[in-house]
mmCIF file of C-alpha atoms in Angstrom:
data_model
loop_
_atom_site.group_PDB
_atom_site.id
_atom_site.type_symbol
_atom_site.label_atom_id
_atom_site.label_comp_id
_atom_site.label_asym_id
_atom_site.label_seq_id
_atom_site.Cartn_x
_atom_site.Cartn_y
_atom_site.Cartn_z
ATOM 1 C CA UNK A 209 14.330 40.599 83.223
ATOM 2 C CA UNK A 210 15.559 43.113 80.661
ATOM 3 C CA UNK A 211 18.234 40.700 79.502
ATOM 4 C CA UNK A 212 15.686 37.916 79.088
ATOM 5 C CA UNK A 213 13.360 40.163 77.071
ATOM 6 C CA UNK A 214 16.296 41.364 74.942
ATOM 7 C CA UNK A 215 17.531 37.832 74.291
ATOM 8 C CA UNK A 216 14.016 36.603 73.470
ATOM 9 C CA UNK A 217 13.528 39.459 71.036
ATOM 10 C CA UNK A 218 16.878 39.249 69.262
ATOM 11 C CA UNK A 219 17.259 35.451 69.444
ATOM 12 C CA UNK A 220 13.660 34.906 68.333
ATOM 13 C CA UNK A 221 14.391 35.719 64.689
ATOM 14 C CA UNK A 222 15.888 33.227 62.279
ATOM 15 C CA UNK A 223 16.319 32.758 58.518
ATOM 16 C CA UNK A 224 16.389 29.710 56.254
ATOM 17 C CA UNK A 225 18.857 29.611 53.355
ATOM 18 C CA UNK A 226 17.771 28.426 49.844
ATOM 19 C CA UNK A 227 19.280 24.941 50.289
ATOM 20 C CA UNK A 228 17.736 24.443 53.718
ATOM 21 C CA UNK A 229 14.376 23.554 55.201
ATOM 22 C CA UNK A 230 13.432 24.044 58.844
ATOM 23 C CA UNK A 231 11.106 22.396 61.328
ATOM 24 C CA UNK A 232 10.089 24.305 64.469
ATOM 25 C CA UNK A 233 9.519 22.304 67.645
ATOM 26 C CA UNK A 234 7.745 23.442 70.773
ATOM 27 C CA UNK A 235 9.043 21.698 73.887
ATOM 28 C CA UNK A 236 10.540 19.097 71.570
ATOM 29 C CA UNK A 237 7.358 18.408 69.582
ATOM 30 C CA UNK A 238 6.970 19.422 65.950
ATOM 31 C CA UNK A 239 3.719 20.728 64.538
ATOM 32 C CA UNK A 240 2.091 17.814 62.742
ATOM 33 C CA UNK A 241 -0.157 18.015 59.714
ATOM 34 C CA UNK A 242 -3.226 15.898 59.130
ATOM 35 C CA UNK A 243 -1.637 13.983 56.273
ATOM 36 C CA UNK A 244 0.453 10.930 56.882
ATOM 37 C CA UNK A 245 3.464 9.983 54.784
ATOM 38 C CA UNK A 246 2.954 11.623 51.393
ATOM 39 C CA UNK A 247 4.455 8.884 49.294
ATOM 40 C CA UNK A 248 4.702 5.222 50.166
ATOM 41 C CA UNK A 249 7.402 3.546 48.115
ATOM 42 C CA UNK A 250 6.063 0.563 46.247
ATOM 43 C CA UNK A 251 9.275 -1.313 47.139
ATOM 44 C CA UNK A 252 7.989 -1.757 50.722
ATOM 45 C CA UNK A 253 5.890 -4.652 51.817
ATOM 46 C CA UNK A 254 2.545 -4.047 53.522
ATOM 47 C CA UNK A 255 4.124 -4.849 56.899
ATOM 48 C CA UNK A 256 6.927 -2.350 56.272
ATOM 49 C CA UNK A 257 4.468 0.321 55.156
ATOM 50 C CA UNK A 258 2.665 0.067 58.504
ATOM 51 C CA UNK A 259 5.952 0.168 60.397
ATOM 52 C CA UNK A 260 7.291 3.198 58.539
ATOM 53 C CA UNK A 261 4.090 5.249 58.442
ATOM 54 C CA UNK A 262 5.290 8.629 59.719
ATOM 55 C CA UNK A 263 3.309 11.835 60.195
ATOM 56 C CA UNK A 264 3.900 14.908 58.109
ATOM 57 C CA UNK A 265 5.288 17.971 59.877
ATOM 58 C CA UNK A 266 5.060 21.616 58.984
ATOM 59 C CA UNK A 267 8.174 22.613 57.026
ATOM 60 C CA UNK A 268 9.461 26.165 56.919
ATOM 61 C CA UNK A 269 10.786 27.047 53.481
ATOM 62 C CA UNK A 270 13.726 29.309 52.597
ATOM 63 C CA UNK A 271 13.386 32.960 53.479
ATOM 64 C CA UNK A 272 12.992 34.972 56.624
ATOM 65 C CA UNK A 273 13.444 36.488 59.007
ATOM 66 C CA UNK A 274 10.988 34.310 60.893
ATOM 67 C CA UNK A 275 10.082 34.627 64.539
ATOM 68 C CA UNK A 276 9.962 31.902 67.112
ATOM 69 C CA UNK A 277 8.988 31.874 70.737
ATOM 70 C CA UNK A 278 11.664 31.322 73.418
ATOM 71 C CA UNK A 279 10.435 27.787 74.126
ATOM 72 C CA UNK A 280 10.644 26.830 70.476
ATOM 73 C CA UNK A 281 13.653 25.323 68.713
ATOM 74 C CA UNK A 282 14.453 25.528 65.011
ATOM 75 C CA UNK A 283 15.950 22.404 63.375
ATOM 76 C CA UNK A 284 17.432 23.171 59.967
ATOM 77 C CA UNK A 285 18.217 20.523 57.391
ATOM 78 C CA UNK A 286 20.183 20.849 54.168
ATOM 79 C CA UNK A 287 18.244 19.450 51.165
ATOM 80 C CA UNK A 288 21.149 19.839 48.716
ATOM 81 C CA UNK A 289 22.527 16.727 47.032
ATOM 82 C CA UNK A 290 25.518 15.370 48.938
ATOM 83 C CA UNK A 291 28.036 12.590 48.366
ATOM 84 C CA UNK A 292 29.538 10.146 50.834
ATOM 85 C CA UNK A 293 32.121 7.385 50.381
ATOM 86 C CA UNK A 294 30.837 3.839 50.620
ATOM 87 C CA UNK A 295 33.522 3.123 53.213
ATOM 88 C CA UNK A 296 32.215 5.862 55.506
ATOM 89 C CA UNK A 297 31.394 4.438 58.906
ATOM 90 C CA UNK A 298 31.524 6.617 62.057
ATOM 91 C CA UNK A 299 32.149 3.543 64.244
ATOM 92 C CA UNK A 300 35.388 2.448 62.556
ATOM 93 C CA UNK A 301 38.049 3.515 60.063
ATOM 94 C CA UNK A 302 38.216 1.590 56.801
ATOM 95 C CA UNK A 303 39.328 2.219 53.233
ATOM 96 C CA UNK A 304 36.962 -0.218 51.536
ATOM 97 C CA UNK A 305 34.025 -2.379 52.493
ATOM 98 C CA UNK A 306 34.494 -6.114 52.248
ATOM 99 C CA UNK A 307 32.116 -8.484 50.512
ATOM 100 C CA UNK A 308 32.247 -12.196 49.717
ATOM 101 C CA UNK A 309 31.507 -13.270 46.170
ATOM 102 C CA UNK A 310 29.609 -16.324 44.967
ATOM 103 C CA UNK A 311 32.831 -18.343 44.718
ATOM 104 C CA UNK A 312 33.927 -17.393 48.279
ATOM 105 C CA UNK A 313 36.424 -14.679 47.373
ATOM 106 C CA UNK A 314 36.715 -11.713 49.721
ATOM 107 C CA UNK A 315 36.887 -8.524 47.709
ATOM 108 C CA UNK A 316 37.101 -4.825 48.559
ATOM 109 C CA UNK A 317 34.481 -2.453 47.149
ATOM 110 C CA UNK A 318 34.642 1.338 47.031
ATOM 111 C CA UNK A 319 32.758 4.174 45.445
ATOM 112 C CA UNK A 320 30.354 6.922 46.353
ATOM 113 C CA UNK A 321 26.727 7.337 47.259
ATOM 114 C CA UNK A 322 24.823 10.476 46.288
ATOM 115 C CA UNK A 323 21.803 11.365 48.386
ATOM 116 C CA UNK A 324 19.634 14.212 49.567
ATOM 117 C CA UNK A 325 17.258 14.675 52.445
ATOM 118 C CA UNK A 326 13.624 14.245 51.379
ATOM 119 C CA UNK A 327 11.749 17.471 51.991
ATOM 120 C CA UNK A 328 8.434 15.627 51.868
ATOM 121 C CA UNK A 329 9.382 13.191 54.647
ATOM 122 C CA UNK A 330 11.428 15.071 57.248
ATOM 123 C CA UNK A 331 9.874 13.380 60.301
ATOM 124 C CA UNK A 332 11.876 10.091 60.107
ATOM 125 C CA UNK A 333 15.075 12.016 59.297
ATOM 126 C CA UNK A 334 14.739 14.327 62.308
ATOM 127 C CA UNK A 335 12.877 12.159 64.785
ATOM 128 C CA UNK A 336 12.825 8.568 63.486
ATOM 129 C CA UNK A 337 16.397 7.457 64.108
ATOM 130 C CA UNK A 338 19.383 8.982 65.864
ATOM 131 C CA UNK A 339 21.689 8.844 62.809
ATOM 132 C CA UNK A 340 19.684 8.413 59.583
ATOM 133 C CA UNK A 341 22.691 8.559 57.261
ATOM 134 C CA UNK A 342 24.429 5.822 59.238
ATOM 135 C CA UNK A 343 21.289 3.686 58.946
ATOM 136 C CA UNK A 344 21.113 4.312 55.203
ATOM 137 C CA UNK A 345 24.748 3.336 54.756
ATOM 138 C CA UNK A 346 24.214 0.156 56.808
ATOM 139 C CA UNK A 347 21.136 -0.697 54.747
ATOM 140 C CA UNK A 348 22.984 0.010 51.469
ATOM 141 C CA UNK A 349 26.017 -2.082 52.438
ATOM 142 C CA UNK A 350 23.798 -4.989 53.523
ATOM 143 C CA UNK A 351 21.935 -4.982 50.195
ATOM 144 C CA UNK A 352 25.235 -4.666 48.321
ATOM 145 C CA UNK A 353 26.829 -7.618 50.134
ATOM 146 C CA UNK A 354 23.763 -9.773 49.495
ATOM 147 C CA UNK A 355 23.844 -8.856 45.818
ATOM 148 C CA UNK A 356 27.585 -9.506 45.472
ATOM 149 C CA UNK A 357 27.235 -12.899 47.167
ATOM 150 C CA UNK A 358 24.577 -13.989 44.639
ATOM 151 C CA UNK A 359 25.635 -12.112 41.527
ATOM 152 C CA UNK A 360 25.716 -14.088 38.285
ATOM 153 C CA UNK A 361 26.524 -12.598 34.897
ATOM 154 C CA UNK A 362 23.110 -12.379 33.142
ATOM 155 C CA UNK A 363 24.778 -12.759 29.756
ATOM 156 C CA UNK A 364 26.409 -16.009 30.822
ATOM 157 C CA UNK A 365 23.067 -17.299 32.085
ATOM 158 C CA UNK A 366 21.443 -16.383 28.774
ATOM 159 C CA UNK A 367 24.142 -18.275 26.900
ATOM 160 C CA UNK A 368 23.561 -21.344 29.060
ATOM 161 C CA UNK A 369 19.787 -21.279 28.616
ATOM 162 C CA UNK A 370 19.772 -20.580 24.864
ATOM 163 C CA UNK A 371 18.636 -23.341 22.536
ATOM 164 C CA UNK A 372 21.180 -25.070 20.357
ATOM 165 C CA UNK A 373 21.822 -23.098 17.157
ATOM 166 C CA UNK A 374 20.607 -24.694 13.973
ATOM 167 C CA UNK A 375 21.819 -22.330 11.257
ATOM 168 C CA UNK A 376 25.109 -22.232 9.385
ATOM 169 C CA UNK A 377 26.735 -20.047 12.051
ATOM 170 C CA UNK A 378 26.378 -22.681 14.751
ATOM 171 C CA UNK A 379 30.093 -23.362 14.918
ATOM 172 C CA UNK A 380 30.980 -19.690 15.305
ATOM 173 C CA UNK A 381 28.336 -19.130 17.991
ATOM 174 C CA UNK A 382 29.453 -22.155 19.961
ATOM 175 C CA UNK A 383 33.027 -20.868 19.858
ATOM 176 C CA UNK A 384 31.954 -17.444 21.139
ATOM 177 C CA UNK A 385 29.905 -19.051 23.929
ATOM 178 C CA UNK A 386 32.850 -21.131 25.027
ATOM 179 C CA UNK A 387 35.049 -18.042 25.247
ATOM 180 C CA UNK A 388 32.477 -16.053 27.266
ATOM 181 C CA UNK A 389 31.675 -18.897 29.631
ATOM 182 C CA UNK A 390 35.347 -19.329 30.372
ATOM 183 C CA UNK A 391 35.087 -15.964 32.146
ATOM 184 C CA UNK A 392 32.739 -17.345 34.795
ATOM 185 C CA UNK A 393 34.637 -15.833 37.718
ATOM 186 C CA UNK A 394 32.511 -13.720 40.039
ATOM 187 C CA UNK A 395 34.903 -10.773 40.294
ATOM 188 C CA UNK A 396 35.255 -10.639 36.513
ATOM 189 C CA UNK A 397 31.475 -10.761 36.167
ATOM 190 C CA UNK A 398 31.067 -7.985 38.730
ATOM 191 C CA UNK A 399 33.644 -5.775 37.044
ATOM 192 C CA UNK A 400 32.016 -6.255 33.652
ATOM 193 C CA UNK A 401 28.550 -5.457 35.002
ATOM 194 C CA UNK A 402 29.238 -2.452 37.251
ATOM 195 C CA UNK A 403 26.489 -0.324 35.577
ATOM 196 C CA UNK A 404 24.025 -3.165 36.118
ATOM 197 C CA UNK A 405 25.096 -3.488 39.762
ATOM 198 C CA UNK A 406 24.721 0.267 40.340
ATOM 199 C CA UNK A 407 21.263 0.206 38.752
ATOM 200 C CA UNK A 408 20.207 -2.686 40.971
ATOM 201 C CA UNK A 409 21.400 -0.873 44.107
ATOM 202 C CA UNK A 410 19.494 2.274 43.142
ATOM 203 C CA UNK A 411 16.292 0.283 42.622
ATOM 204 C CA UNK A 412 16.640 -1.634 45.898
ATOM 205 C CA UNK A 413 17.377 1.489 47.952
ATOM 206 C CA UNK A 414 14.462 3.614 46.770
ATOM 207 C CA UNK A 415 12.596 2.676 49.937
ATOM 208 C CA UNK A 416 15.101 4.680 52.037
ATOM 209 C CA UNK A 417 12.925 7.742 51.405
ATOM 210 C CA UNK A 418 10.100 6.180 53.386
ATOM 211 C CA UNK A 419 12.360 4.477 55.922
ATOM 212 C CA UNK A 420 14.789 7.249 56.880
ATOM 213 C CA UNK A 421 13.729 10.374 54.963
ATOM 214 C CA UNK A 422 16.813 10.169 52.747
ATOM 215 C CA UNK A 423 16.375 9.959 48.993
ATOM 216 C CA UNK A 424 19.090 8.017 47.198
ATOM 217 C CA UNK A 425 20.153 9.855 44.050
ATOM 218 C CA UNK A 426 22.795 7.523 42.589
ATOM 219 C CA UNK A 427 25.086 4.667 43.515
ATOM 220 C CA UNK A 428 28.548 4.939 41.993
ATOM 221 C CA UNK A 429 30.504 1.746 42.680
ATOM 222 C CA UNK A 430 33.825 2.302 40.952
ATOM 223 C CA UNK A 431 36.299 -0.185 42.468
ATOM 224 C CA UNK A 432 36.160 -3.921 43.040
ATOM 225 C CA UNK A 433 39.591 -5.060 44.181
ATOM 226 C CA UNK A 434 40.266 -8.726 44.960
ATOM 227 C CA UNK A 435 43.201 -9.908 47.137
ATOM 228 C CA UNK A 436 46.641 -9.803 45.536
ATOM 229 C CA UNK A 437 46.947 -13.528 44.769
ATOM 230 C CA UNK A 438 43.459 -13.591 43.280
ATOM 231 C CA UNK A 439 44.221 -10.501 41.215
ATOM 232 C CA UNK A 440 47.315 -12.185 39.763
ATOM 233 C CA UNK A 441 45.297 -15.296 38.921
ATOM 234 C CA UNK A 442 42.660 -13.152 37.238
ATOM 235 C CA UNK A 443 45.345 -11.364 35.236
ATOM 236 C CA UNK A 444 46.623 -14.754 34.033
ATOM 237 C CA UNK A 445 43.078 -15.784 33.104
ATOM 238 C CA UNK A 446 42.510 -12.543 31.232
ATOM 239 C CA UNK A 447 45.828 -12.906 29.377
ATOM 240 C CA UNK A 448 44.933 -16.450 28.349
ATOM 241 C CA UNK A 449 41.483 -15.358 27.285
ATOM 242 C CA UNK A 450 42.920 -12.537 25.157
ATOM 243 C CA UNK A 451 45.411 -14.974 23.607
ATOM 244 C CA UNK A 452 42.606 -17.409 22.762
ATOM 245 C CA UNK A 453 40.509 -14.620 21.306
ATOM 246 C CA UNK A 454 43.469 -13.460 19.204
ATOM 247 C CA UNK A 455 44.143 -16.972 17.908
ATOM 248 C CA UNK A 456 40.477 -17.416 17.047
ATOM 249 C CA UNK A 457 40.419 -14.146 15.155
ATOM 250 C CA UNK A 458 43.550 -15.100 13.213
ATOM 251 C CA UNK A 459 42.173 -18.538 12.341
ATOM 252 C CA UNK A 460 38.866 -17.027 11.294
ATOM 253 C CA UNK A 461 40.631 -14.468 9.054
ATOM 254 C CA UNK A 462 42.755 -17.215 7.432
ATOM 255 C CA UNK A 463 39.716 -19.390 6.736
ATOM 256 C CA UNK A 464 37.811 -16.473 5.245
ATOM 257 C CA UNK A 465 40.813 -15.672 3.020
ATOM 258 C CA UNK A 466 41.024 -19.281 1.814
ATOM 259 C CA UNK A 467 37.301 -19.313 1.060
ATOM 260 C CA UNK A 468 37.583 -16.079 -0.911
ATOM 261 C CA UNK A 469 40.577 -17.352 -2.914
ATOM 262 C CA UNK A 470 38.772 -20.639 -3.691
ATOM 263 C CA UNK A 471 35.680 -18.799 -4.875
ATOM 264 C CA UNK A 472 37.837 -16.598 -7.098
ATOM 265 C CA UNK A 473 39.602 -19.656 -8.612
ATOM 266 C CA UNK A 474 36.248 -21.288 -9.385
ATOM 267 C CA UNK A 475 35.065 -18.095 -11.034
ATOM 268 C CA UNK A 476 38.212 -17.895 -13.215
ATOM 269 C CA UNK A 477 37.899 -21.556 -14.286
ATOM 270 C CA UNK A 478 34.236 -21.030 -15.157
ATOM 271 C CA UNK A 479 35.086 -17.998 -17.292
ATOM 272 C CA UNK A 480 37.855 -19.924 -19.136
ATOM 273 C CA UNK A 481 35.509 -22.825 -19.897
ATOM 274 C CA UNK A 482 32.851 -20.458 -21.166
ATOM 275 C CA UNK A 483 35.459 -18.714 -23.376
ATOM 276 C CA UNK A 484 36.442 -22.037 -24.989
ATOM 277 C CA UNK A 485 32.865 -23.197 -25.498
ATOM 278 C CA UNK A 486 31.557 -19.911 -26.913
ATOM 279 C CA UNK A 487 33.311 -20.137 -30.409
ATOM 280 C CA UNK A 488 32.249 -23.767 -30.791
ATOM 281 C CA UNK A 489 28.650 -22.915 -30.010
ATOM 282 C CA UNK A 490 28.784 -20.002 -32.433
ATOM 283 C CA UNK A 491 30.229 -22.227 -35.192
ATOM 284 C CA UNK A 492 27.558 -24.877 -34.550
ATOM 285 C CA UNK A 493 24.817 -22.266 -34.850
ATOM 286 C CA UNK A 494 26.343 -20.928 -38.058
ATOM 287 C CA UNK A 495 26.539 -24.388 -39.656
ATOM 288 C CA UNK A 496 22.968 -25.158 -38.556
ATOM 289 C CA UNK A 497 21.750 -21.911 -40.079
ATOM 290 C CA UNK A 498 23.586 -22.594 -43.380
ATOM 291 C CA UNK A 499 22.148 -26.106 -43.599
ATOM 292 C CA UNK A 500 18.681 -24.838 -42.739
ATOM 293 C CA UNK A 501 18.707 -22.115 -45.381
ATOM 294 C CA UNK A 502 20.784 -23.715 -48.206
ATOM 295 C CA UNK A 503 20.584 -27.418 -47.538
ATOM 296 C CA UNK A 504 23.322 -30.066 -47.420
ATOM 297 C CA UNK A 505 24.898 -28.962 -50.725
ATOM 298 C CA UNK A 506 25.354 -25.452 -49.465
ATOM 299 C CA UNK A 507 26.847 -26.785 -46.255
ATOM 300 C CA UNK A 508 29.338 -29.002 -48.166
ATOM 301 C CA UNK A 509 30.293 -26.043 -50.347
ATOM 302 C CA UNK A 510 30.848 -23.921 -47.260
ATOM 303 C CA UNK A 511 33.043 -26.576 -45.719
ATOM 304 C CA UNK A 512 35.008 -26.995 -48.932
ATOM 305 C CA UNK A 513 35.646 -23.252 -49.086
ATOM 306 C CA UNK A 514 36.823 -23.345 -45.472
ATOM 307 C CA UNK A 515 39.349 -26.086 -46.329
ATOM 308 C CA UNK A 516 40.987 -24.114 -49.159
ATOM 309 C CA UNK A 517 42.957 -21.660 -46.934
ATOM 310 C CA UNK A 518 43.804 -24.521 -44.630
ATOM 311 C CA UNK A 519 45.326 -26.553 -47.535
ATOM 312 C CA UNK A 520 47.660 -23.659 -48.298
ATOM 313 C CA UNK A 521 48.945 -23.744 -44.712
ATOM 314 C CA UNK A 522 49.116 -27.540 -44.330
ATOM 315 C CA UNK A 523 52.408 -29.381 -44.954
ATOM 316 C CA UNK A 524 50.719 -32.757 -45.468
ATOM 317 C CA UNK A 525 47.182 -33.777 -46.451
ATOM 318 C CA UNK A 526 45.735 -37.244 -45.786
ATOM 319 C CA UNK A 527 42.695 -38.258 -47.839
ATOM 320 C CA UNK A 528 40.662 -41.061 -46.247
ATOM 321 C CA UNK A 529 38.764 -43.630 -48.286
ATOM 322 C CA UNK A 530 35.039 -43.691 -47.821
ATOM 323 C CA UNK A 531 32.618 -40.843 -48.006
ATOM 324 C CA UNK A 532 33.973 -37.730 -49.703
ATOM 325 C CA UNK A 533 32.805 -35.419 -46.851
ATOM 326 C CA UNK A 534 35.196 -37.011 -44.366
ATOM 327 C CA UNK A 535 38.880 -35.991 -44.327
ATOM 328 C CA UNK A 536 41.638 -34.649 -42.159
ATOM 329 C CA UNK A 537 44.563 -32.323 -42.169
#
């Protein structure tokens, strides 16, 4: 009797650490509150919301010492953020999880999943399922495999659905589209869009808070490894693609250089023509001004005076018959 009283007194006190929350059960039943599930994820359908409508239980926060009766049991839960490998499965040992892509290639996927227990929905975590984390991992892997099997590069789809270009850059855009569409291999598309895939998984798994009381913090898929023969084929495709891209860049640089040199040659020829025409235009304006101000006699006198220094330099002078204004040197 004394031992029972001593054990009930000493064993009746408990504490809750800062990263923990506790639920006290009496004969296996937790104290329920009047409220139902505090937050119903909008990702659930109406049928799922009815199925996963759990009661709220009284949660003991960090602190203590608290006292419990001998027939009561304290269930503590860590609410700190934790990480688990995607390949974690208590029923079997595996290094990666396998998924089949849209073009029927089996690939291995690995990474991590960050999660924490939802303090506002502890009932399904403690009493809803036997192993909530295992259920969450199964749900996550199922969604991931479905997504991988149907994944299509959104950029490639946008290129296919775009209207035909009508401006002067149509040729360049068509060339770029051809290069990008040549990468239409599912594993390549998945590798290029890992952030998009992680974002999709986070959005699809938000309902795990209402289903299992586990709040998904982040999905970090870091590895997508195809079989060896497929990896070698992809390496060859990537090498060819890089070679094509390099050749296109070189051809584009050469064409731009030729265009620049042609424009420069046209500019030089234009300047030379303008330099030859400018003195003639100036002389024509001068003669017109002399004729306008002094008349034809003044103009003939001006021309005669211009011929005098030329006669001194000329070796032979030819005088034509006809009008006296005409002549040559």
